Coordinates of C-alpha atoms in Angstrom, one line a residue:
M15 CA 11.6 32.3 -18.7
L16 CA 11.1 28.7 -17.5
N17 CA 11.6 26.2 -20.3
Y18 CA 8.8 23.6 -19.6
E19 CA 10.0 21.2 -22.3
M20 CA 13.5 21.0 -21.0
L21 CA 12.3 20.6 -17.4
E22 CA 9.8 17.9 -18.5
S23 CA 12.6 16.0 -20.3
A24 CA 14.9 16.2 -17.3
I25 CA 12.2 14.8 -15.0
E26 CA 11.4 12.1 -17.6
V27 CA 15.0 11.0 -18.0
S28 CA 15.4 11.0 -14.2
G29 CA 12.4 8.8 -13.7
F30 CA 13.4 6.3 -16.4
A31 CA 17.0 6.1 -15.0
I32 CA 15.7 5.4 -11.5
S33 CA 13.2 2.8 -12.8
C34 CA 16.0 1.0 -14.6
F35 CA 18.3 1.1 -11.6
A36 CA 15.6 -0.1 -9.2
L37 CA 14.7 -2.9 -11.7
I38 CA 18.3 -4.2 -11.6
L39 CA 18.5 -3.9 -7.8
S40 CA 15.1 -5.6 -7.2
A41 CA 16.1 -8.4 -9.6
L42 CA 19.3 -9.0 -7.7
Q43 CA 17.2 -9.3 -4.5
I44 CA 14.9 -12.0 -5.8
R45 CA 16.8 -14.8 -4.2
H46 CA 16.1 -13.2 -0.8
S47 CA 12.4 -12.9 -1.0
P48 CA 9.7 -13.6 -3.6
V49 CA 8.3 -10.1 -2.9
Y50 CA 11.2 -8.7 -4.9
T51 CA 10.1 -10.7 -7.9
L52 CA 6.8 -8.8 -8.0
L53 CA 8.6 -5.5 -7.4
A54 CA 10.9 -6.3 -10.3
V55 CA 7.8 -7.0 -12.5
L56 CA 6.3 -3.7 -11.4
F57 CA 9.5 -1.8 -12.3
L58 CA 9.8 -3.7 -15.6
A59 CA 6.3 -2.5 -16.5
L60 CA 7.2 1.1 -15.6
V61 CA 10.4 0.9 -17.7
I62 CA 8.6 -0.5 -20.8
S63 CA 5.8 2.1 -20.4
D64 CA 8.4 4.9 -20.7
L65 CA 10.2 3.4 -23.7
F66 CA 8.4 5.5 -26.3
D67 CA 9.1 8.8 -24.5
M68 CA 12.7 7.9 -24.1
T69 CA 13.2 6.8 -27.7
S70 CA 11.5 10.1 -28.8
F71 CA 13.9 12.0 -26.6
M72 CA 17.1 10.1 -27.6
L73 CA 16.4 9.7 -31.4
I74 CA 16.1 12.8 -33.5
D75 CA 13.9 11.4 -36.2
P76 CA 13.0 7.7 -35.7
A77 CA 11.4 5.9 -38.5
P78 CA 7.5 6.0 -38.4
E79 CA 7.2 2.2 -38.3
F80 CA 9.7 2.0 -35.4
R81 CA 7.9 4.8 -33.6
T82 CA 4.6 3.1 -33.9
R83 CA 5.9 -0.2 -32.6
V84 CA 7.5 1.3 -29.5
L85 CA 4.4 3.4 -28.8
M86 CA 2.2 0.4 -28.9
I87 CA 4.5 -1.6 -26.6
S88 CA 4.6 1.3 -24.1
Y89 CA 0.8 1.8 -24.4
A90 CA 0.0 -1.8 -23.6
S91 CA 2.5 -2.1 -20.8
S92 CA 0.9 0.9 -18.9
F93 CA -2.2 -1.2 -18.3
F94 CA -0.2 -3.8 -16.4
I95 CA 1.2 -1.3 -13.9
P96 CA -1.9 -0.9 -11.6
P97 CA -2.6 -4.7 -11.3
A98 CA 1.1 -5.3 -10.7
L99 CA 1.1 -2.6 -7.9
L100 CA -1.9 -4.3 -6.2
V101 CA -0.3 -7.7 -6.4
Y102 CA 2.9 -6.4 -4.9
V103 CA 1.1 -4.7 -2.0
R104 CA -0.8 -7.9 -1.3
A105 CA 2.4 -9.8 -1.2
L106 CA 3.8 -7.2 1.2
T107 CA 0.8 -7.5 3.5
G108 CA 0.7 -11.3 3.4
E109 CA -2.6 -11.4 1.6
P110 CA -3.4 -14.0 -1.2
L111 CA -2.4 -12.5 -4.5
S112 CA -5.8 -13.4 -6.0
S113 CA -9.0 -14.9 -4.7
G114 CA -9.4 -17.2 -7.7
R115 CA -9.5 -17.5 -11.4
R116 CA -12.4 -15.1 -11.8
E117 CA -10.5 -12.3 -10.1
T118 CA -7.4 -13.0 -12.1
L119 CA -9.3 -12.7 -15.3
L120 CA -10.8 -9.4 -14.2
H121 CA -7.3 -8.0 -13.5
L122 CA -6.2 -9.1 -16.9
T123 CA -9.2 -7.8 -18.8
L124 CA -7.9 -4.2 -19.5
P125 CA -4.3 -5.3 -20.1
G126 CA -5.5 -7.9 -22.5
L127 CA -7.7 -5.5 -24.4
S128 CA -4.8 -3.0 -24.6
V129 CA -2.6 -5.7 -26.1
L130 CA -5.3 -6.6 -28.7
V131 CA -5.7 -3.0 -29.7
A132 CA -1.9 -2.5 -29.9
V133 CA -1.5 -5.6 -32.1
G134 CA -4.5 -4.5 -34.2
I135 CA -2.8 -1.2 -34.9
L136 CA 0.5 -2.9 -35.8
F137 CA -1.3 -4.9 -38.5
L138 CA -2.9 -1.8 -40.1
S139 CA -1.3 -0.2 -43.1
V140 CA 1.4 2.5 -42.5
E141 CA -1.0 5.1 -43.9
S142 CA -3.8 4.1 -41.5
Q143 CA -1.3 4.1 -38.6
N144 CA -0.1 7.6 -39.6
D145 CA -3.7 8.9 -39.8
M146 CA -4.6 7.4 -36.4
L147 CA -1.5 8.2 -34.4
W148 CA 0.5 11.0 -36.0
G149 CA -2.2 13.3 -37.5
G150 CA -1.8 12.2 -41.1
T151 CA -4.4 13.2 -43.7
N152 CA -4.2 10.3 -46.1
G153 CA -7.9 9.4 -45.5
S154 CA -7.1 5.7 -46.0
G155 CA -8.8 4.5 -42.9
S156 CA -11.0 1.5 -43.2
G157 CA -13.9 0.4 -41.0
L158 CA -11.6 -1.8 -39.0
S159 CA -9.1 1.1 -38.4
S160 CA -12.0 3.3 -37.2
V161 CA -13.1 0.6 -34.7
I162 CA -9.5 0.2 -33.5
G163 CA -9.0 3.9 -33.3
L164 CA -12.2 4.3 -31.2
A165 CA -11.1 1.5 -28.9
L166 CA -7.7 3.2 -28.5
I167 CA -9.4 6.4 -27.3
V168 CA -11.8 4.6 -25.0
L169 CA -9.0 2.7 -23.4
V170 CA -7.1 5.9 -22.7
F171 CA -10.1 7.0 -20.5
A172 CA -10.3 3.4 -19.1
F173 CA -6.6 3.6 -18.1
Y174 CA -7.1 6.5 -15.7
L175 CA -10.3 4.9 -14.3
Q176 CA -8.3 1.7 -13.9
C177 CA -5.7 3.7 -11.9
L178 CA -8.4 5.1 -9.6
T179 CA -9.9 1.6 -9.1
Y180 CA -6.6 0.1 -8.1
V181 CA -5.9 3.0 -5.7
V182 CA -9.2 2.1 -3.9
L183 CA -8.3 -1.6 -3.9
T184 CA -4.8 -0.8 -2.6
M185 CA -6.2 1.3 0.2
M186 CA -8.7 -1.4 1.1
T187 CA -5.8 -3.9 1.3
Q188 CA -3.9 -1.4 3.6
I189 CA -7.0 -1.0 5.9
K190 CA -7.4 -4.8 6.1
H191 CA -3.7 -5.2 6.8
R192 CA -3.8 -2.8 9.7
E193 CA -6.8 -4.5 11.2
R194 CA -5.1 -7.9 10.8
L195 CA -2.0 -6.6 12.6
K196 CA -4.1 -5.7 15.6
D197 CA -4.9 -9.4 16.1
L198 CA -1.2 -10.2 16.0
F199 CA 0.9 -7.5 17.6
A200 CA 0.6 -5.1 20.5
S201 CA 2.6 -2.5 18.6
T202 CA 1.7 -2.4 14.9
E203 CA 4.0 0.5 13.7
P204 CA 7.0 -1.7 12.8
H205 CA 4.8 -3.9 10.6
E206 CA 2.8 -1.2 8.9
I207 CA 3.4 -0.1 5.3
R208 CA 2.3 3.5 5.5
W209 CA 4.3 4.6 2.5
I210 CA 2.0 2.7 0.2
T211 CA -0.8 5.1 1.3
G212 CA 1.3 8.1 0.1
M213 CA 2.0 6.4 -3.2
A214 CA -1.6 5.6 -3.7
V215 CA -2.5 9.2 -3.1
I216 CA 0.0 10.3 -5.8
L217 CA -1.3 7.8 -8.3
G218 CA -4.9 8.9 -7.6
S219 CA -3.9 12.5 -8.1
F220 CA -2.3 11.6 -11.4
A221 CA -5.4 9.8 -12.6
V222 CA -7.8 12.5 -11.5
L223 CA -5.7 15.3 -13.1
N224 CA -5.7 13.5 -16.5
L225 CA -9.4 12.6 -16.3
I226 CA -10.3 16.2 -15.7
A227 CA -8.2 17.3 -18.7
L228 CA -9.7 14.6 -20.9
V229 CA -13.3 15.2 -19.9
S230 CA -13.0 19.0 -20.2
D231 CA -11.8 18.9 -23.8
P232 CA -10.4 15.5 -24.9
L233 CA -9.5 16.7 -28.4
A234 CA -7.7 19.9 -27.5
S235 CA -4.0 20.2 -26.7
R236 CA -3.4 19.9 -23.0
P237 CA -2.1 22.9 -21.2
Q238 CA 1.7 23.2 -21.3
L239 CA 1.9 22.8 -17.5
L240 CA -0.1 19.5 -17.4
P241 CA 2.7 17.2 -19.0
L242 CA 5.1 18.7 -16.4
I243 CA 2.8 17.8 -13.6
D244 CA 2.3 14.4 -15.0
R245 CA 6.0 13.7 -15.2
T246 CA 6.5 15.0 -11.7
L247 CA 3.8 12.7 -10.2
E248 CA 5.3 9.8 -12.2
L249 CA 8.7 10.6 -10.8
L250 CA 7.3 10.7 -7.2
I251 CA 5.8 7.3 -7.7
V252 CA 9.0 5.8 -9.0
L253 CA 11.0 7.5 -6.2
T254 CA 8.7 6.2 -3.5
L255 CA 8.8 2.7 -4.9
G256 CA 12.5 2.8 -5.4
I257 CA 13.4 4.1 -2.0
W258 CA 10.8 2.3 0.2
G259 CA 10.2 -0.8 -1.9
L260 CA 13.8 -1.9 -2.0
R261 CA 14.1 -1.5 1.8
Q262 CA 10.7 -2.8 2.8
S263 CA 10.4 -6.2 4.4
P264 CA 7.0 -7.8 4.2
G265 CA 4.6 -6.5 6.9
I266 CA 3.8 -10.1 7.8
A267 CA 6.8 -12.0 6.5
A268 CA 6.3 -15.5 5.0
G269 CA 8.3 -18.0 7.1
D270 CA 8.2 -15.9 10.2
P271 CA 7.1 -18.4 13.0
V272 CA 5.4 -15.6 15.0
A273 CA 3.5 -14.5 11.9
E274 CA 2.6 -18.0 10.7
E275 CA 1.1 -19.2 13.9
A276 CA -0.6 -15.9 14.7
D277 CA -1.9 -15.6 11.2
H278 CA -3.5 -19.0 11.6
A279 CA -5.2 -17.8 14.7
S280 CA -6.6 -14.7 12.9
H281 CA -8.0 -16.7 10.0
V282 CA -9.3 -19.8 11.7
K283 CA -13.1 -20.4 11.6
Y284 CA -14.1 -19.9 15.3
E285 CA -17.4 -21.6 14.8
K286 CA -15.5 -24.9 14.2
S287 CA -13.5 -24.4 17.4
A288 CA -13.8 -26.7 20.4
L289 CA -13.3 -23.8 22.8
S290 CA -16.2 -23.8 25.4
P291 CA -17.5 -20.6 27.1
D292 CA -16.1 -21.8 30.4
R293 CA -12.7 -22.4 29.1
A294 CA -12.7 -19.1 27.2
A295 CA -13.5 -17.4 30.6
R296 CA -10.6 -19.2 32.3
I297 CA -8.2 -18.1 29.5
S298 CA -9.5 -14.6 29.8
D299 CA -8.7 -14.7 33.5
K300 CA -5.2 -15.9 32.7
L301 CA -4.7 -13.1 30.3
K302 CA -5.8 -10.5 32.8
A303 CA -3.6 -12.0 35.5
A304 CA -0.5 -12.1 33.2
M305 CA -1.0 -8.4 32.6
A306 CA -1.9 -7.4 36.2
T307 CA 0.8 -9.3 38.0
E308 CA 3.6 -9.8 35.5
H309 CA 3.2 -6.6 33.4
L310 CA 3.8 -8.3 30.1
F311 CA 2.3 -5.3 28.4
R312 CA 5.6 -3.4 29.1
D313 CA 7.3 -5.4 26.4
P314 CA 7.1 -3.2 23.3
N315 CA 7.6 -6.3 21.1
L316 CA 4.8 -8.3 22.7
S317 CA 3.0 -10.5 20.2
L318 CA 0.1 -12.9 20.3
M319 CA 2.5 -15.8 20.1
I320 CA 4.6 -14.6 23.0
L321 CA 1.6 -14.1 25.2
S322 CA 0.1 -17.5 24.2
K323 CA 3.4 -19.3 25.1
H324 CA 3.6 -17.5 28.4
I325 CA 0.2 -18.6 29.6
G326 CA 0.5 -22.1 27.9
V327 CA -2.5 -21.7 25.6
S328 CA -2.6 -21.9 21.8
T329 CA -2.7 -18.7 19.8
N330 CA -6.0 -19.9 18.3
Y331 CA -7.7 -20.1 21.7
V332 CA -6.2 -16.8 23.0
S333 CA -7.3 -15.0 19.9
Q334 CA -10.8 -16.4 20.1
S335 CA -11.1 -15.6 23.8
L336 CA -10.1 -12.0 23.2
N337 CA -12.3 -11.5 20.2
E338 CA -15.4 -13.3 21.3
H339 CA -15.4 -13.6 25.1
M340 CA -13.7 -10.2 25.9
G341 CA -14.8 -8.4 22.7
V342 CA -11.4 -6.8 22.0
S343 CA -8.5 -7.3 19.6
F344 CA -5.1 -8.3 21.0
F345 CA -3.9 -4.8 20.2
D346 CA -6.6 -3.0 22.1
F347 CA -6.4 -5.4 25.1
V348 CA -2.6 -4.8 25.5
N349 CA -2.8 -1.1 24.9
T350 CA -5.7 -0.7 27.4
C351 CA -3.5 -2.3 30.0
R352 CA -0.7 0.1 29.1
V353 CA -2.9 3.1 29.4
E354 CA -4.2 2.0 32.8
E355 CA -0.7 1.9 34.2
A356 CA 0.2 5.2 32.4
K357 CA -2.8 6.9 34.2
S358 CA -1.4 6.0 37.6
L359 CA 2.1 7.2 36.7
I360 CA 0.7 10.4 35.3
L361 CA -1.2 11.1 38.5
A362 CA 1.9 10.4 40.5
G363 CA 3.6 13.2 38.5
E364 CA 7.1 11.9 39.0
Q365 CA 8.0 11.4 35.4
P366 CA 7.6 13.2 32.0
V367 CA 4.8 11.8 29.8
T368 CA 7.2 10.8 27.1
I369 CA 9.2 8.6 29.6
I370 CA 5.9 7.1 30.9
A371 CA 4.9 6.2 27.4
Y372 CA 8.0 4.1 26.8
E373 CA 8.0 2.7 30.3
V374 CA 4.5 1.2 29.9
G375 CA 5.4 -0.4 26.5
F376 CA 4.6 2.0 23.7
N377 CA 7.3 2.4 21.1
S378 CA 6.4 5.9 20.1
R379 CA 4.9 9.1 21.6
S380 CA 2.2 9.3 18.9
S381 CA 0.9 5.8 19.4
F382 CA 0.7 6.5 23.2
Y383 CA -1.3 9.7 22.7
T384 CA -3.6 7.9 20.2
A385 CA -4.3 5.0 22.6
F386 CA -4.6 7.2 25.6
K387 CA -7.2 9.5 24.0
K388 CA -9.1 6.5 22.7
N389 CA -9.3 5.0 26.2
T390 CA -9.9 8.1 28.2
G391 CA -11.3 10.7 25.7
M392 CA -8.6 13.1 26.9
T393 CA -4.9 13.8 26.2
P394 CA -2.5 13.0 29.1
K395 CA -2.3 16.7 30.0
E396 CA -6.1 17.1 30.0
F397 CA -6.4 13.9 32.1
K398 CA -3.9 15.2 34.7
T399 CA -5.6 18.6 34.8
A400 CA -9.0 17.0 35.3
A401 CA -7.7 14.8 38.1
D402 CA -6.0 17.8 39.8
L403 CA -9.3 19.7 39.7
V404 CA -11.3 16.8 41.2
S405 CA -8.6 16.4 43.9
A406 CA -8.7 20.2 44.7
E407 CA -12.5 20.1 45.0
T408 CA -12.4 17.1 47.3
V409 CA -10.0 18.9 49.6

């Protein structure tokens, strides 16, 4: 028979050990990138949040006062994890960490309340602490302890809602990042941070699972399997952060000259630009000529800056001409040119589709198929079949 408690303990210890190891590694990398500072803060919050479970596992019978202190430290630190995750993701994607003081205060509201509740519990008598946290029956609770106890329960619900809120904010940051990349690069895959989406899904599953358990019967003991699922999801989050976070470079790295100049182009206020419609049309003609005659789109690493330097126009004006005059992003403009050449090569039938995809500038088969279907409404095979049918009917 499967021993759920032993398996849960094994997963718990594994997650804690990985968090500690990743904390040390990320701290050692701080000098290479400030992003690692935020990653280290995130792992520190994860380590502290697991301290109570680890001390309970390692110590046979810890003193009640010590147990309460460690529990409150772990409890309060948990509320810092979702905001730390969002700030870390924003740093990875080159976004501002906060839009201002008001947003910062909103992010710190729940963590601050959790700290106040934790400190309030620590100032209660040992008997009140025992009644509130460990199922004591001294009946010594005061009006203050009742208020703090209620706040403790409410914040447990709030924590899982907080997790879901920050999952949404993280996904919004991801979507914004992908759209931003399309104004900067012709091939966005090397700069995307797709693993963040997977981690957000895991965190969201963790929050939903616990909310369902709490809402269905918040006072009853949870099913034996639920803690095991909790620990497994937590371990997956730690593993994802540990494996990918330590190897992930920022999607738009600070200090990268390509990113800095192109980033300026994507954020500039076009309405304040001196670019006239006539000049925008001339720039658009230059862009089309560069693609048609010099086939710049075949470069899989083509960026807005490379194209701008090639035609001798600032990234700001190139970006504005594409977005406003031609009505496309840099990404869509380049990939449309790639698809047009791919169509002629497919019709020629001299090369496999995979070879054609790389020849016209795509750096993966999947991105080629996505762009091709977006532009033609068909897969390459369907396009070739349709063209053959039209040719046969004509003959």
